[in-house]
PDB file of C-alpha atoms in Angstrom:
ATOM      1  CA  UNK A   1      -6.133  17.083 -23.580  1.00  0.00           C
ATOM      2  CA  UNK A   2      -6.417  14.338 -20.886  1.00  0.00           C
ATOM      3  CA  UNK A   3      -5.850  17.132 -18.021  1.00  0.00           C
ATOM      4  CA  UNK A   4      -8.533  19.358 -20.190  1.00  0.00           C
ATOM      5  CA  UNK A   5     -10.775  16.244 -19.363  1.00  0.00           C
ATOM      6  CA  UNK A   6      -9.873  15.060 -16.550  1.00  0.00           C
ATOM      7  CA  UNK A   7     -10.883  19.369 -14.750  1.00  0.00           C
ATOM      8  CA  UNK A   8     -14.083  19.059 -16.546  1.00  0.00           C
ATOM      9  CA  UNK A   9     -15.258  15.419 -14.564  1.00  0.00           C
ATOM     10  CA  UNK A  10     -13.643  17.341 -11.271  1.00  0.00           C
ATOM     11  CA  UNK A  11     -15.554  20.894 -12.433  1.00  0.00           C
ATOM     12  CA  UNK A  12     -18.917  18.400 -13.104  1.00  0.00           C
ATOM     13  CA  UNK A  13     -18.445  16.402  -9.157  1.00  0.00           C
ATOM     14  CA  UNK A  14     -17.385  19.749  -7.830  1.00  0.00           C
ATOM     15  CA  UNK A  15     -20.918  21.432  -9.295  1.00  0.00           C
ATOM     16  CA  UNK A  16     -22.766  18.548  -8.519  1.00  0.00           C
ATOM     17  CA  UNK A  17     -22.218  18.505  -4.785  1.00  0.00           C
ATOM     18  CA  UNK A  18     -21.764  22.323  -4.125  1.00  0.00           C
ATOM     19  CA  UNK A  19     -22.171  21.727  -0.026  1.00  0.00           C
ATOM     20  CA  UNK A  20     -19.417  19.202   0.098  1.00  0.00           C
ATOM     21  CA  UNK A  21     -16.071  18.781  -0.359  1.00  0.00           C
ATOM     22  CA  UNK A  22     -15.186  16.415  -2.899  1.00  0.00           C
ATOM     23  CA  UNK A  23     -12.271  14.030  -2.678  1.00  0.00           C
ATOM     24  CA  UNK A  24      -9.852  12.220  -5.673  1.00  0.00           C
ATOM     25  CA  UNK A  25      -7.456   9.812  -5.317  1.00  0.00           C
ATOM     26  CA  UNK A  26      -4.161   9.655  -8.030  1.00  0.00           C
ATOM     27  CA  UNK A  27      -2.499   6.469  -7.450  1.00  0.00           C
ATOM     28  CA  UNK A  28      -0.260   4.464 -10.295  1.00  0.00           C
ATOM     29  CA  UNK A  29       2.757   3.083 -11.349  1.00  0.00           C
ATOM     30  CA  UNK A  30       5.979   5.260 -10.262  1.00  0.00           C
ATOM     31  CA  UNK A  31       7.260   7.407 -12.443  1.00  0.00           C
ATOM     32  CA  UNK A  32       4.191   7.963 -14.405  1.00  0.00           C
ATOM     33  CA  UNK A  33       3.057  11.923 -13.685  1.00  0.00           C
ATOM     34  CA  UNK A  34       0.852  11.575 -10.602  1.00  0.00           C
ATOM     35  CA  UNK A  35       2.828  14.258  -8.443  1.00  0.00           C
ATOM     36  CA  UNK A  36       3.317  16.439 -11.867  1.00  0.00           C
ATOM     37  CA  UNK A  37      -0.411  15.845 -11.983  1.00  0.00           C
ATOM     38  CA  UNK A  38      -1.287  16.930  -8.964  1.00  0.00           C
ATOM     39  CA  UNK A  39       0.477  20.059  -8.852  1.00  0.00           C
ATOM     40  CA  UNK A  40      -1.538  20.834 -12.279  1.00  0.00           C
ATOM     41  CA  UNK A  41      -4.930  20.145 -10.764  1.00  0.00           C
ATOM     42  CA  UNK A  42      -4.183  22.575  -7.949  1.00  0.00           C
ATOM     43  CA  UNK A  43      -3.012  25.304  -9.734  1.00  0.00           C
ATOM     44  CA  UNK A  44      -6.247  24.909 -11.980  1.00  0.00           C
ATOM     45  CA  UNK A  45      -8.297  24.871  -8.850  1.00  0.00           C
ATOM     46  CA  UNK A  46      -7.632  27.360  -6.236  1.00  0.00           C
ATOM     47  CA  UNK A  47      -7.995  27.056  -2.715  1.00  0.00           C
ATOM     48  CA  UNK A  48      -7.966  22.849  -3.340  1.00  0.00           C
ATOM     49  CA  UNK A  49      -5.683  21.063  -1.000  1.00  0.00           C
ATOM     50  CA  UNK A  50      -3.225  18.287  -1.763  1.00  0.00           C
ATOM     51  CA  UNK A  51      -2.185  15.431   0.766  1.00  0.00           C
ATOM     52  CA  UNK A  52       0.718  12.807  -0.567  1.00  0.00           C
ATOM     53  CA  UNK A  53       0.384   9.494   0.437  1.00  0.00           C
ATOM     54  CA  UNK A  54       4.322   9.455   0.662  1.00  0.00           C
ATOM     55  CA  UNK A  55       4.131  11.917   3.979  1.00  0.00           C
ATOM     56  CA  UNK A  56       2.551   7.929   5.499  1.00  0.00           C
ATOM     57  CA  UNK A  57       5.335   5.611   5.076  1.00  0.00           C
ATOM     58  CA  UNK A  58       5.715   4.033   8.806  1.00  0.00           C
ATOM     59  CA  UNK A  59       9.092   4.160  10.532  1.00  0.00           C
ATOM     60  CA  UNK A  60      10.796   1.718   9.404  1.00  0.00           C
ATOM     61  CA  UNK A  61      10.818   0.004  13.424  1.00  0.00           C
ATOM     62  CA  UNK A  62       7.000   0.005  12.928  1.00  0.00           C
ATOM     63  CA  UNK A  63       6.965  -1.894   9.856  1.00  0.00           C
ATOM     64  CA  UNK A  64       6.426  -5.861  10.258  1.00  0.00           C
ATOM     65  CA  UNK A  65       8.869  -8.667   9.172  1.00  0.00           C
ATOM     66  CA  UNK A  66       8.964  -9.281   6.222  1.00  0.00           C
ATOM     67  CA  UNK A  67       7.160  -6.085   4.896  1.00  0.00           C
ATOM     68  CA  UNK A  68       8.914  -5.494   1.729  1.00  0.00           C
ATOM     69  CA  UNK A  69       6.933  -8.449   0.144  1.00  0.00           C
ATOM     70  CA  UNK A  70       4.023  -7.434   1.966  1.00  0.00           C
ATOM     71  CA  UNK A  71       1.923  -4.845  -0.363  1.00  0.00           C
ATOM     72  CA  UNK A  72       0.524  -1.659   1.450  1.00  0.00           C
ATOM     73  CA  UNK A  73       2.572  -3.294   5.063  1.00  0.00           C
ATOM     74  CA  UNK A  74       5.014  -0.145   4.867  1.00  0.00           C
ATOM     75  CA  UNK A  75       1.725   2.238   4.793  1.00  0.00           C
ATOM     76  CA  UNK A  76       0.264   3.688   7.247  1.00  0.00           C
ATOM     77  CA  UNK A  77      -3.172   4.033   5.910  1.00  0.00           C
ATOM     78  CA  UNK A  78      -5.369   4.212   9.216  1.00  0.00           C
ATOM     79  CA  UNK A  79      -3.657   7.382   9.952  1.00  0.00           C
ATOM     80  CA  UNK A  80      -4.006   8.970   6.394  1.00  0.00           C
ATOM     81  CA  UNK A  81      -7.790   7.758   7.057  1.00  0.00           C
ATOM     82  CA  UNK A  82      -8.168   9.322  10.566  1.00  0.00           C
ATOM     83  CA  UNK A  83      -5.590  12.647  10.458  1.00  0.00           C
ATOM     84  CA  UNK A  84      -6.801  13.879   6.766  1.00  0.00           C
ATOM     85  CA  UNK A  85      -9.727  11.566   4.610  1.00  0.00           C
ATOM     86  CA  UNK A  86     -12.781  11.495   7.670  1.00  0.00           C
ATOM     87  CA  UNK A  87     -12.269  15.027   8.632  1.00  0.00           C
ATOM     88  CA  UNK A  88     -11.397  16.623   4.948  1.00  0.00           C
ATOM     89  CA  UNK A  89     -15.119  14.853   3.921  1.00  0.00           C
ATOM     90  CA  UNK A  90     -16.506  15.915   6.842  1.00  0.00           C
ATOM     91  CA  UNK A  91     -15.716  19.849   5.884  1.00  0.00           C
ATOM     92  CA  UNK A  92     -13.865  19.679   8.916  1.00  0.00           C
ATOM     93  CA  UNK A  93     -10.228  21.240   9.540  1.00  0.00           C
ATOM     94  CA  UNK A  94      -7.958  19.123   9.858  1.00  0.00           C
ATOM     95  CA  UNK A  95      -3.865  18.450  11.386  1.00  0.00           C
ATOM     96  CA  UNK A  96      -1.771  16.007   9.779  1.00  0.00           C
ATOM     97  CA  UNK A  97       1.889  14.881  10.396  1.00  0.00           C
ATOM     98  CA  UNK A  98       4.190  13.609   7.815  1.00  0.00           C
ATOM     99  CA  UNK A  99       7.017  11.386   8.457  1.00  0.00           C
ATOM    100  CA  UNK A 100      10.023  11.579   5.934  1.00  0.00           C
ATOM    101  CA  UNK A 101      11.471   8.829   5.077  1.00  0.00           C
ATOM    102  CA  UNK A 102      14.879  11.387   3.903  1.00  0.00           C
ATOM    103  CA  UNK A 103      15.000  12.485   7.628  1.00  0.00           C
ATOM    104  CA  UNK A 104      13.948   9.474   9.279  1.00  0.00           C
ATOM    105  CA  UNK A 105      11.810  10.940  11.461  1.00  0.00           C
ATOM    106  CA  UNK A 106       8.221  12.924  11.799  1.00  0.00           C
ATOM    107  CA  UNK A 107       7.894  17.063  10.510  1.00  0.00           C
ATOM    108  CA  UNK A 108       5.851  19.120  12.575  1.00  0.00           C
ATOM    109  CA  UNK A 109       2.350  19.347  12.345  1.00  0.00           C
ATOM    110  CA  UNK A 110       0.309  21.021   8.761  1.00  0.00           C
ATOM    111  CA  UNK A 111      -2.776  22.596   9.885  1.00  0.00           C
ATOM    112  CA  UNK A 112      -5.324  22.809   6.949  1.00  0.00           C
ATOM    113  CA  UNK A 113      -8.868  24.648   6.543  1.00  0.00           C
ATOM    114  CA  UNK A 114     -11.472  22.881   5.100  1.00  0.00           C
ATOM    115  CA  UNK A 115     -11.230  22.690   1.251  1.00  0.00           C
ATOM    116  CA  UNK A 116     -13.738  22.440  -1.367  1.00  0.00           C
ATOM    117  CA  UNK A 117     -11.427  19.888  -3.233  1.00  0.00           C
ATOM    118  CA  UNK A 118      -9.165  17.578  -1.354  1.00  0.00           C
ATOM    119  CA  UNK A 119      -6.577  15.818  -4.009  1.00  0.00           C
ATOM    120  CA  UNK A 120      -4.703  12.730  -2.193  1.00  0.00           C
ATOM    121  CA  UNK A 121      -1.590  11.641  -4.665  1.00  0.00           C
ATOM    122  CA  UNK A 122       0.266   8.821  -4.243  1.00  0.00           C
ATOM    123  CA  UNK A 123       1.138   4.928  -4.186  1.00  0.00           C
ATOM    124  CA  UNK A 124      -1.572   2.880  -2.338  1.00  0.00           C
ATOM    125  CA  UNK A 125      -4.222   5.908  -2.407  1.00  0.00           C
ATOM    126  CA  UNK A 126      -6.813   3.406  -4.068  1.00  0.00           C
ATOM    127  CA  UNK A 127      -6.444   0.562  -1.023  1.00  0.00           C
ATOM    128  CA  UNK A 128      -9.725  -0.761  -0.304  1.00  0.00           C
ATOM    129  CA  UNK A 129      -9.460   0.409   3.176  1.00  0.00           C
ATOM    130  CA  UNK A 130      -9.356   4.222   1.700  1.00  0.00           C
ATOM    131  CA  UNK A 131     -11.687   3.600  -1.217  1.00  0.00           C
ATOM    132  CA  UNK A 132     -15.427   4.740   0.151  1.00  0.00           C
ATOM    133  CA  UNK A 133     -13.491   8.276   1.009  1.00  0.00           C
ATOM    134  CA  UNK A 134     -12.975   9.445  -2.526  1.00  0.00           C
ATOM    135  CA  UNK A 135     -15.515  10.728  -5.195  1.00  0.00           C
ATOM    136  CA  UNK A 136     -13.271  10.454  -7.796  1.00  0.00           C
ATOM    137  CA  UNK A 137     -10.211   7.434  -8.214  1.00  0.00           C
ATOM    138  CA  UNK A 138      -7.842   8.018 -10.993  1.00  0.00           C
ATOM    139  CA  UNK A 139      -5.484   5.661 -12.431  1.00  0.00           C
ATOM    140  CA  UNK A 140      -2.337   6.968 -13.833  1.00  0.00           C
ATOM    141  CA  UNK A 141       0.063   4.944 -15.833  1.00  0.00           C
ATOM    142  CA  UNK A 142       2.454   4.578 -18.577  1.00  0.00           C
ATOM    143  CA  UNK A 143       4.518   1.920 -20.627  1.00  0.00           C
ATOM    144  CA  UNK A 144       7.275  -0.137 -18.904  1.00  0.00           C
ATOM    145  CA  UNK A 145       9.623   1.384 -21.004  1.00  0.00           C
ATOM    146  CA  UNK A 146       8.668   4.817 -20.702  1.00  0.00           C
ATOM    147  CA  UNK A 147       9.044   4.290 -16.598  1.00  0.00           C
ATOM    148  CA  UNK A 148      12.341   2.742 -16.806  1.00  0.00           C
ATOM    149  CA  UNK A 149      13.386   6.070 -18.546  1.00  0.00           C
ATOM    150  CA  UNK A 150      11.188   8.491 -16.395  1.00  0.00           C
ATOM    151  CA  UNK A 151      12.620   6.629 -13.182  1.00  0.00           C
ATOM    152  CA  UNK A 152      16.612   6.377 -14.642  1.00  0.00           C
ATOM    153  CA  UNK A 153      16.664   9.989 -14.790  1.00  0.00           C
ATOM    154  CA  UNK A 154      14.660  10.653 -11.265  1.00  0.00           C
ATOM    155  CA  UNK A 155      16.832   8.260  -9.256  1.00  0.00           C
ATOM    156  CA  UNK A 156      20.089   8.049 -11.185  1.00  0.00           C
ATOM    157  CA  UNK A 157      23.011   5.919  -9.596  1.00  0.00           C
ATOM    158  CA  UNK A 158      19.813   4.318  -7.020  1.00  0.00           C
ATOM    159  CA  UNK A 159      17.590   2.757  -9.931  1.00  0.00           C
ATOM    160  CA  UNK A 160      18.477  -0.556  -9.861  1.00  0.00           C
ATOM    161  CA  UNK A 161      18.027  -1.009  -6.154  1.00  0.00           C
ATOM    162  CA  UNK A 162      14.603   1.259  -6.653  1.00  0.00           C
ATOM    163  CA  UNK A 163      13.301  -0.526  -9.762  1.00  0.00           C
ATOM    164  CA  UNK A 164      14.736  -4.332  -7.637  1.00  0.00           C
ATOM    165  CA  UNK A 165      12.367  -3.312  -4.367  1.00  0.00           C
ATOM    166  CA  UNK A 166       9.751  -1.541  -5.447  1.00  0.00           C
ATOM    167  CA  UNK A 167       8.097  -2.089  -8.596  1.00  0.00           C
ATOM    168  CA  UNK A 168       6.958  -5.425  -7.518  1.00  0.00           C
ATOM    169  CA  UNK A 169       5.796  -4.105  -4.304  1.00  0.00           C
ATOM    170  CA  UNK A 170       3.791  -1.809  -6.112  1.00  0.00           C
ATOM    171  CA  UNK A 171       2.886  -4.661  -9.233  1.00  0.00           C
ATOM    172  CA  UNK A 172       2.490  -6.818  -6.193  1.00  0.00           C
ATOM    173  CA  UNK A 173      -0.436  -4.063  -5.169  1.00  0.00           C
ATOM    174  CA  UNK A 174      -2.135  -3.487  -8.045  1.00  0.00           C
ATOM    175  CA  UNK A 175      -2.931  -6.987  -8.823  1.00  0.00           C
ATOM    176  CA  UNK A 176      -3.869  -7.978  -5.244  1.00  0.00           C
ATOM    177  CA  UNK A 177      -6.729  -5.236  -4.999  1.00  0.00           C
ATOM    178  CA  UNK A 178      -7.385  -4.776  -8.712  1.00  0.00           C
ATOM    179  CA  UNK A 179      -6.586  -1.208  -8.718  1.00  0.00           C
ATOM    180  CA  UNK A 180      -6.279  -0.534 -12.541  1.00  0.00           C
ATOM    181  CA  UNK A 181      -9.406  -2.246 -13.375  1.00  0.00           C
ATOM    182  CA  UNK A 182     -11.258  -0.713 -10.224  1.00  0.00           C
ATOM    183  CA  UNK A 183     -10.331   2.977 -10.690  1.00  0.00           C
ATOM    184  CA  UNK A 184     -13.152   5.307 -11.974  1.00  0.00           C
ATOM    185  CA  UNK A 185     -10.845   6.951 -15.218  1.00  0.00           C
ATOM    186  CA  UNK A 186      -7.732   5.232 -16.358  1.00  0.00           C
ATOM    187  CA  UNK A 187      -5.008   8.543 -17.853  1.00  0.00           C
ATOM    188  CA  UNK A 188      -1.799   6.860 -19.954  1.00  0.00           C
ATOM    189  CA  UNK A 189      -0.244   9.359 -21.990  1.00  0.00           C
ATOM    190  CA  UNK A 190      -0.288   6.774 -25.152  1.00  0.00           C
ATOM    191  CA  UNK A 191      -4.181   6.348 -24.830  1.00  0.00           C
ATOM    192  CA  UNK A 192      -5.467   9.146 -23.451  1.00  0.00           C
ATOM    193  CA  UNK A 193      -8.083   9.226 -20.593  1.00  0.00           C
ATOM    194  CA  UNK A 194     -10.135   5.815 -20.374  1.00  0.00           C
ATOM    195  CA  UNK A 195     -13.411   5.774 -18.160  1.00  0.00           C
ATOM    196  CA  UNK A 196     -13.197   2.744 -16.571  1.00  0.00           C
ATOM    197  CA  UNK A 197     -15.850  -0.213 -17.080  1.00  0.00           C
ATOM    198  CA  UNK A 198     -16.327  -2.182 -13.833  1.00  0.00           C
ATOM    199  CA  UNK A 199     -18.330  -5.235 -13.952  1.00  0.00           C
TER     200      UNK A 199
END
């Protein structure tokens, strides 16, 4: 029901603004859908184009001291913003590179057309510095104790070290910039899809 929703507010901006591309944002708590929801949306709107915000994580050389205390300081957000979010609203094509964290190291360059829809999924999508780019911002969470078991059986033998670094990095995020309370819809699967009140 909530992804039922959720394609009808995307089908509404999408009619709305039929000589633009629209952009949405998915950020949220790990472990609570927002990849598995992204792959939905696309394959419910064709020719859309998805960009993860984990293809941004800097090098780990680039990253300042003390970063992992530091939310967003392992980001590289002006990049996301220059390679992908200006051009993509612009109804530009675009080039992005993505740097894996697995590999340690950059992939070659994805070449993209310009797309009507432009879905950006990920940690740290909703930072202030990305937040006039999007037409839609999407909050997607879940309880504590439904993530401990969604992220046990993603990371296995490396959750405690996960859940140790970067849940509070993340917590750490959310509270500093209000993210939950600032998104436009709020989607838990225990609530359903909330449309955010900002004061």
């Amino acid at each position: 029901m909530e992804l039922i929703l959720l394609c009808s507010h995307i089908a509404t901006l999408l009619a709305a603004s039929p000589t633009r591309p629209i952009l949405i944002a998915l950020d949220g708590r790990c472990g609570s859908g927002k990849t598995t929801l992204a792959a939905q949306l696309a394959e419910r709107f064709p020719g859309s184009r998805t960009i993860h915000t984990d293809d941004y994580y800097l090098p780990p050389a680039q990253r300042v001291p003390g970063w992992e205390t530091l939310p967003c300081a392992n980001m590289d957000l002006k990049r996301l913003r220059a390679e992908v979010l200006n051009p993509a609203r612009a109804g530009q094509p675009f080039s992005y590179i993505a740097y894996s964290c697995r590999e340690g190291a950059y992939l070659p360059p994805v070449s993209c057309q310009p797309a009507r829809l432009v879905i950006v999924e990920g940690s740290y999508s909703h930072h202030p510095a990305l937040a006039d780019c999007y037409d839609l911002r999407v909050f997607v969470t879940c309880s504590k104790a439904e993530q401990t078991l969604r992220l046990q059986a993603r990371e296995g033998a490396r959750y405690p070290a996960f859940a140790q670094r970067w849940i509070p990095l993340e917590e750490g995020y959310f509270a500093k910039y209000s993210i939950e309370e600032s998104a436009d819809l709020i989607l838990d699967p225990e609530k359903g899809m909330i449309e955010a009140t900002k004061s």
